[in-house]
XYZ file of C-alpha atoms in Angstrom:
368
model
C 0.000 0.000 0.000
C 1.303 3.420 -0.877
C 1.708 5.918 1.930
C 2.349 9.563 1.169
C 3.052 12.344 3.665
C 1.934 15.890 2.950
C 2.961 18.230 5.736
C 1.250 21.467 6.630
C 1.877 23.433 9.812
C -0.741 25.713 11.253
C -1.241 27.973 14.246
C 1.003 29.881 16.660
C 2.654 28.569 19.784
C 0.376 28.051 22.776
C -2.396 25.837 24.086
C -6.070 26.475 23.389
C -7.875 28.597 25.929
C -10.286 26.400 27.818
C -9.591 23.336 25.674
C -10.979 20.168 27.191
C -13.787 21.877 29.116
C -17.314 20.497 29.013
C -19.293 22.768 26.643
C -21.179 25.436 28.631
C -24.985 25.759 28.547
C -24.816 28.787 26.236
C -23.509 26.518 23.462
C -27.134 26.062 22.370
C -28.596 29.406 23.326
C -31.967 30.151 21.671
C -31.722 26.868 19.723
C -28.629 28.056 17.822
C -25.351 26.271 18.232
C -22.346 28.339 19.273
C -19.484 26.374 17.760
C -16.853 28.297 19.714
C -18.607 27.576 23.006
C -19.030 23.900 22.073
C -15.247 23.623 21.732
C -14.626 25.870 24.753
C -12.630 28.380 22.701
C -12.598 32.149 22.149
C -13.616 33.504 18.754
C -10.007 34.380 17.849
C -8.786 30.790 18.408
C -6.153 29.566 15.969
C -6.552 26.468 13.814
C -4.064 24.695 16.052
C -6.230 25.508 19.092
C -9.364 24.254 17.310
C -7.766 20.930 16.409
C -6.357 20.458 19.898
C -9.681 21.199 21.586
C -11.568 18.867 19.246
C -9.145 16.012 19.873
C -9.623 16.271 23.641
C -13.396 16.703 23.645
C -14.166 14.154 20.916
C -12.437 11.383 22.870
C -14.122 12.538 26.090
C -17.650 12.519 24.593
C -17.393 9.637 22.100
C -20.590 7.515 22.309
C -18.569 4.280 22.576
C -16.984 5.641 25.741
C -20.248 6.982 27.192
C -22.741 4.184 26.520
C -24.746 5.153 29.629
C -25.164 8.801 28.605
C -28.197 9.329 26.349
C -26.871 12.757 25.337
C -23.408 11.518 24.319
C -24.316 11.053 20.639
C -25.763 14.583 20.396
C -22.688 16.110 22.064
C -20.466 14.135 19.711
C -22.394 15.371 16.651
C -22.144 18.971 17.900
C -18.381 18.621 18.308
C -18.040 17.247 14.776
C -20.112 20.083 13.289
C -18.135 22.681 15.247
C -14.784 21.270 14.158
C -15.831 20.829 10.524
C -16.951 24.459 10.337
C -14.216 26.225 12.285
C -11.326 24.232 10.761
C -12.354 25.327 7.244
C -11.340 28.918 6.500
C -14.262 29.703 4.166
C -16.875 28.016 6.341
C -15.545 29.812 9.396
C -15.809 33.203 7.709
C -19.417 32.482 6.698
C -20.242 31.264 10.198
C -18.642 34.318 11.846
C -20.726 36.632 9.644
C -24.098 34.876 9.613
C -23.989 32.025 12.121
C -24.886 28.450 11.228
C -27.609 29.732 8.887
C -24.878 31.230 6.701
C -23.390 27.826 5.876
C -24.429 26.560 2.459
C -27.119 23.951 2.946
C -26.382 23.839 6.693
C -25.464 20.140 6.420
C -22.394 18.554 8.004
C -20.469 15.341 7.482
C -21.116 12.479 9.856
C -19.305 13.052 13.152
C -17.884 9.515 13.063
C -16.233 10.213 9.689
C -14.671 13.401 11.073
C -13.450 11.515 14.150
C -11.974 8.722 12.009
C -10.141 11.258 9.864
C -8.270 12.489 12.933
C -7.868 9.314 14.994
C -8.289 6.459 12.523
C -11.235 4.170 11.969
C -10.890 1.835 14.966
C -9.998 4.103 17.872
C -12.212 2.282 20.367
C -11.941 -1.103 18.687
C -9.829 -2.792 21.371
C -11.680 -1.438 24.403
C -14.234 -4.254 24.654
C -13.850 -7.210 26.976
C -14.551 -10.842 26.263
C -15.155 -10.258 22.582
C -14.386 -12.952 20.029
C -10.958 -12.581 18.508
C -11.153 -11.629 14.854
C -8.286 -11.768 12.342
C -6.485 -8.510 11.684
C -4.571 -7.087 8.770
C -0.927 -6.127 9.081
C 0.117 -2.875 10.715
C 1.751 -0.198 8.569
C 4.654 1.787 9.991
C 5.804 5.138 8.628
C 8.667 7.401 9.695
C 7.607 11.051 9.732
C 10.442 13.576 9.684
C 9.432 16.604 11.713
C 11.229 19.990 11.725
C 12.810 20.799 15.073
C 10.767 24.015 15.216
C 7.529 21.986 15.239
C 8.836 19.735 18.010
C 9.722 22.831 20.030
C 6.487 24.790 19.661
C 3.982 22.040 18.818
C 2.157 21.843 15.490
C -0.255 19.757 13.439
C 0.829 17.875 10.333
C -1.323 16.131 7.755
C -0.591 12.714 6.275
C -2.363 11.685 3.073
C -3.072 7.928 3.207
C -3.723 5.837 0.141
C -5.237 2.656 1.540
C -7.201 -0.361 0.346
C -10.731 -0.764 1.704
C -13.303 -3.513 1.251
C -16.244 -2.910 -1.083
C -19.148 -5.233 -1.905
C -19.001 -7.042 -5.270
C -21.368 -9.408 -7.106
C -21.438 -13.095 -6.216
C -20.247 -15.031 -3.187
C -16.930 -16.326 -1.883
C -15.600 -18.813 0.606
C -14.883 -17.254 3.997
C -14.222 -18.082 7.651
C -12.379 -21.209 6.533
C -11.329 -23.533 9.334
C -10.069 -27.063 9.979
C -12.536 -29.600 11.362
C -12.112 -33.248 12.317
C -14.298 -35.609 10.237
C -14.902 -39.297 10.962
C -15.665 -41.598 8.013
C -16.793 -45.253 8.299
C -14.742 -47.365 5.922
C -16.436 -50.665 6.790
C -18.257 -52.143 9.751
C -16.055 -51.494 12.754
C -13.453 -49.518 10.775
C -13.352 -45.741 10.928
C -11.010 -43.066 9.623
C -10.523 -39.635 11.202
C -9.082 -36.814 9.162
C -8.832 -32.998 9.093
C -10.845 -31.242 6.406
C -11.201 -27.574 5.562
C -14.696 -26.165 6.018
C -15.697 -22.722 4.699
C -18.788 -20.534 4.862
C -20.300 -18.711 1.914
C -20.095 -14.927 2.262
C -20.926 -12.006 -0.013
C -18.117 -11.285 -2.434
C -15.928 -8.222 -1.923
C -13.228 -6.368 -3.784
C -10.486 -4.002 -2.684
C -10.533 -0.365 -3.815
C -8.124 2.475 -3.052
C -9.311 5.410 -0.986
C -7.442 8.529 0.063
C -7.835 9.895 3.568
C -6.135 12.725 5.453
C -4.975 11.994 8.979
C -4.179 14.851 11.351
C -1.061 14.204 13.406
C -0.571 16.330 16.490
C 3.074 17.102 17.219
C 3.071 17.998 20.886
C 5.811 20.276 22.277
C 8.799 18.153 23.232
C 7.621 15.003 21.436
C 10.525 12.541 21.835
C 12.424 11.155 18.874
C 11.041 7.751 17.776
C 7.750 8.437 19.588
C 4.909 6.387 18.108
C 1.465 7.765 17.248
C -1.064 5.037 16.446
C -4.140 5.301 14.220
C -6.236 2.169 14.897
C -7.886 0.613 11.865
C -5.877 2.564 9.285
C -3.453 -0.217 8.360
C -3.670 -3.158 5.938
C -7.179 -4.592 5.509
C -8.062 -8.231 6.201
C -10.580 -9.841 3.890
C -12.340 -11.660 6.772
C -11.546 -9.373 9.678
C -10.452 -5.957 10.868
C -7.742 -3.770 9.337
C -4.459 -3.347 11.124
C -3.161 -0.106 12.591
C -1.232 2.760 11.036
C 1.755 3.640 13.204
C 3.701 6.870 12.764
C 7.200 7.136 14.238
C 8.389 10.678 14.861
C 11.895 11.423 13.586
C 13.662 14.723 14.267
C 14.704 16.475 11.062
C 18.262 17.800 10.953
C 18.477 21.511 11.791
C 21.168 23.915 10.524
C 21.791 25.561 13.924
C 20.542 23.310 16.723
C 21.068 19.649 17.602
C 18.795 17.731 19.928
C 19.973 15.119 22.431
C 17.066 13.934 24.534
C 15.449 17.164 25.679
C 18.668 19.222 25.718
C 19.621 21.433 22.775
C 23.175 21.998 21.515
C 24.500 24.759 19.313
C 27.827 26.426 18.458
C 28.902 30.061 18.622
C 31.931 31.570 16.904
C 33.491 34.659 18.512
C 36.545 36.747 17.655
C 39.834 36.651 19.563
C 38.965 40.097 20.907
C 35.673 38.715 22.325
C 37.523 35.741 23.792
C 39.983 37.981 25.634
C 37.789 40.797 26.964
C 34.315 39.236 27.020
C 31.290 39.721 24.786
C 27.520 40.100 24.769
C 25.252 38.802 21.989
C 21.938 37.015 21.364
C 20.966 33.741 19.670
C 17.651 33.427 17.858
C 15.787 30.414 19.236
C 13.537 27.968 17.402
C 10.392 30.017 18.045
C 12.053 33.354 17.240
C 12.710 34.647 20.744
C 16.225 35.910 21.504
C 18.453 34.217 24.066
C 21.062 36.549 25.637
C 24.607 35.131 25.748
C 27.488 36.913 27.450
C 30.800 36.442 29.296
C 32.727 38.915 31.387
C 36.270 37.589 31.071
C 38.497 35.332 29.048
C 36.658 32.608 27.128
C 38.807 29.659 26.079
C 38.125 27.861 22.786
C 35.806 24.916 23.406
C 34.133 26.494 26.426
C 30.565 25.206 26.859
C 28.055 27.726 28.165
C 24.950 26.188 29.778
C 21.732 28.184 29.773
C 19.083 26.604 31.958
C 15.487 26.475 30.738
C 16.284 27.158 27.072
C 16.275 23.561 25.834
C 13.356 21.513 24.494
C 10.068 21.421 26.399
C 9.856 18.330 28.580
C 7.175 16.126 27.053
C 3.840 16.576 28.834
C 5.554 18.138 31.843
C 3.563 21.335 32.271
C 5.818 23.701 30.324
C 9.130 22.857 32.005
C 12.144 22.965 29.695
C 15.580 21.373 29.538
C 18.893 23.180 28.955
C 20.731 24.791 26.046
C 24.461 24.032 25.621
C 26.549 26.504 23.594
C 30.050 25.470 22.519
C 32.278 28.488 21.863
C 34.729 28.605 18.955
C 37.342 31.354 18.671
C 38.170 32.921 15.314
C 41.790 34.054 15.239
C 42.852 37.049 13.129
C 44.705 36.451 9.891
C 47.968 38.083 8.977
C 51.124 38.896 10.948
C 51.402 40.974 14.112
C 54.207 43.546 13.699
C 57.341 42.598 15.618
C 57.343 45.955 17.361
C 54.041 44.983 19.061
C 55.248 41.622 20.355
C 56.694 42.968 23.611
C 53.564 44.872 24.620
C 51.305 41.963 23.635
C 53.361 39.491 25.691
C 53.258 41.832 28.661
C 49.474 42.224 28.359
C 48.854 38.463 28.155
C 51.116 37.751 31.115
C 52.059 34.292 29.816
C 55.366 32.608 29.334
C 55.986 30.596 26.173
C 55.073 26.963 26.857
C 54.231 23.945 24.743
C 53.007 20.433 25.676
C 51.836 17.504 23.646
C 49.252 14.941 24.853
C 46.710 12.385 23.605
C 43.595 14.538 23.345
C 41.493 11.685 21.980
C 41.729 9.466 25.066
C 42.598 11.811 27.920
C 41.760 15.295 29.027
C 44.789 17.520 29.439
C 44.834 19.706 32.544
C 47.636 22.360 32.549
C 49.876 22.230 35.615
């Protein structure tokens, strides 16, 4: 099966205001649905906020998870209609101007289809107990390379899936084939036992290719190799359920920063003047904010400056961040220093001439 990834980032940094709240009573004021209130969001919410809020609330109010709540299906339909409208730029503009009446036809896709497009078709498939085991298709695994900026701020990416699905076809076919033990009488008092294959007759089916878009939420600080699973979006099985679609997050190489765990590493080149008398500068971070970097004295080549709290966000840790490590490189001037300046330079440096050789690959040299 072909799998194609089409990536699109949306929304600014930050979590949705009020995301995950139970929709307030005013969500249906005067018989009109307030889609922003249904999702617990302000009217200036970004697309990223809308997707994040829908993900949380749709799982919370899914009918399969709330079988004892007679209103669960209605809440779930409201969430689907709200997400479908507010996640579409043109529909959102029409809704903001004229309300739900301003939407052409006023009809929405089935909430289950919207839910499947974000989570996959079998999200609650394995939550039953004591159910008969059914055969499953193979899982599909895909590596998704994610820019470091997205892993730092959090973003949504879209994956376009080309998958095979079952469709009814004319005629019948053998299905649910199994081995059974049959006993045959060969003659009086003589019997033979043997295994035979027994099949049922089922409606015929054929496989057709469908394209679906899956929304993948890249949470701030998502670890490298982290797996996001979409149940029911893998290989189909002709007599059972499809497998799962598993996405493994891979950090894309960045020109300025390198990630190790949750710490970030970068390099800074300074001049010999800066190394001798100190310097003050800034480094632009992954989200655009400036990190001040400064020293007040001599900075040796290879010095590592540690800035606490400027690394990657710790995954699902309430906004806490790791550290940023900056390795300093010194750029020496080119050319020749006039001989007449040697004496004053030596006096200023206050160092005697000294040379030592050592194995820098296996041991750290500490001057005596």
